[in-house]
Amino acid sequence: MRKIIFYILALTTVFSCQEHLSTDLIENQTDTRIISLKLGCMDAGTKSNSPQIPDVENLIHDVWVIQYSDRGILINQKFYRVGDAGLRTVELDIEVVAVKSTLCVITNLNKINTSTTTFFDIPKLQENLPDNIETYKKNLLDLEYLIKCVNSNVRVQAIPQFGYWEGDLASDTASINIVLGRMLSRLNLSIYNVANSDNTDNANRELTSVTFENAPVKAYYFPQLNSQPLPDDAYCTDSEMLKTTMGLTEGSNADLYFYWAPNFCASSERALSMTFENAGGEKFFCYITDGPPTDTDRDWKTYHNCNYSITVTIE
């Protein structure tokens, strides 16, 4: 049996952004005003040999602003296109209904990677927007189009982000700041298949694949730190998406990045995990959770806006 060493580190990368809000009037509200929306994201590091900088992942391409009244009723929404190239900072003057409100901001529903393909039907999203905030908080966004494995030479762009603000827009407030969080988590996987000094069993040392289990592809808009477990249909069932072929031979290494929606689960039965297999048929198993393996009361969840770094050494 091979000796497999796992090093696991969870990093919460708080990409803070400043914001303000906009509108399409839905209720019979006539008292409106213009405020300033400013969006921008902080840099954040990762523990990986070839880190993917947030400068690329967090560029803002589009902004959807939704306004609910203090009674939780939908009163306003508008979608803004920023541009295909994306910007690190965005400033928009937007019209809001001048009442006590919850303002929700979602970015990057219309662009991913280097393609200009529309992955969401924006008019349909707007049409199906819940008319009350309590229902909206329970909504899941399907991120399956973004779930993938990429290597250190590829960068995923325009990760969807969400933030919200609560306050009185009838006041003299000229601008509003909102902290945005990425709606998924990223796994930074570094693998080292160390050369075998005794030159035995070399053929079987090739690492052939990694397969995930309990990988979520749907995410709540609102951070659900204490939410109920995800429904069964929030998990990926596509075997091709769950398995990545590697062919990592002895003496080589690889840096891979996997993107999954946050995993809200109560036990190890639904915890995100991965299984490595080598050419000899040996398998090695590892959980991906927010809590370290040494915790007696382990947190089996993974959270939005987090990077989880795992180093695997095969000796």
Coordinates of N, CA and C in Angstrom, one line a residue, residues 28 30-32 42 50-51 54 68 75 101 118 124 140-141 143 153 161-162 202 205 218 224-225 237 257 296:
N28 N -46.5 50.1 -6.7 CA -46.9 51.5 -7.0 C -46.1 52.5 -6.1
T30 N -43.8 55.8 -6.0 CA -43.4 56.9 -6.8 C -42.3 57.7 -6.3
D31 N -42.0 57.5 -5.0 CA -41.0 58.3 -4.3 C -39.6 57.6 -4.6
T32 N -38.9 58.1 -5.6 CA -37.6 57.5 -5.9 C -36.5 58.5 -5.8
M42 N -11.4 43.1 -3.2 CA -10.0 43.0 -2.7 C -9.3 41.8 -3.2
S50 N 0.7 27.2 -7.7 CA 0.4 28.1 -8.9 C -1.0 28.8 -8.6
P51 N -1.0 29.7 -7.7 CA -2.3 30.3 -7.3 C -3.0 31.0 -8.4
P54 N -7.4 36.4 -7.6 CA -8.8 36.9 -7.7 C -9.0 38.0 -8.7
Y68 N -36.1 44.8 -2.0 CA -37.3 44.4 -1.2 C -37.6 45.4 -0.2
I75 N -40.1 45.3 -4.7 CA -40.5 46.6 -5.2 C -39.7 47.1 -6.4
S101 N -35.5 49.3 3.2 CA -35.4 48.2 2.2 C -34.2 47.2 2.6
T118 N -24.2 33.5 -23.1 CA -25.1 33.8 -22.0 C -25.5 32.4 -21.4
K124 N -35.9 35.6 -18.0 CA -36.6 34.6 -17.3 C -36.3 34.7 -15.8
L140 N -32.2 28.6 -4.8 CA -30.9 28.1 -5.2 C -30.6 28.5 -6.6
L141 N -29.3 28.9 -6.9 CA -28.9 29.2 -8.2 C -28.1 28.0 -8.8
L143 N -25.4 26.3 -10.6 CA -24.1 26.7 -11.1 C -23.4 25.6 -11.9
N153 N -2.9 26.5 -15.9 CA -2.8 27.4 -17.1 C -4.1 28.0 -17.5
Q161 N -21.2 36.5 -7.6 CA -21.0 37.0 -6.3 C -22.3 37.6 -5.8
F162 N -22.5 37.6 -4.5 CA -23.7 38.1 -3.9 C -23.4 38.9 -2.7
N202 N 6.9 0.6 -10.6 CA 6.8 1.9 -11.1 C 5.5 2.1 -12.0
R205 N 2.4 3.1 -10.1 CA 2.5 4.3 -9.3 C 1.8 5.5 -10.1
K218 N -25.6 23.5 -6.9 CA -26.6 24.6 -6.7 C -26.2 25.3 -5.4
Q224 N -25.9 30.8 3.9 CA -26.8 29.9 4.8 C -25.9 29.2 5.8
L225 N -25.2 30.0 6.7 CA -24.3 29.4 7.6 C -24.9 28.4 8.5
T237 N -25.0 14.6 -10.4 CA -25.2 13.2 -10.7 C -24.5 12.8 -12.0
Y257 N -7.6 22.9 -10.1 CA -8.5 23.7 -9.4 C -9.9 23.2 -9.7
T296 N -13.2 16.5 17.2 CA -14.2 15.5 17.6 C -15.6 15.8 17.1

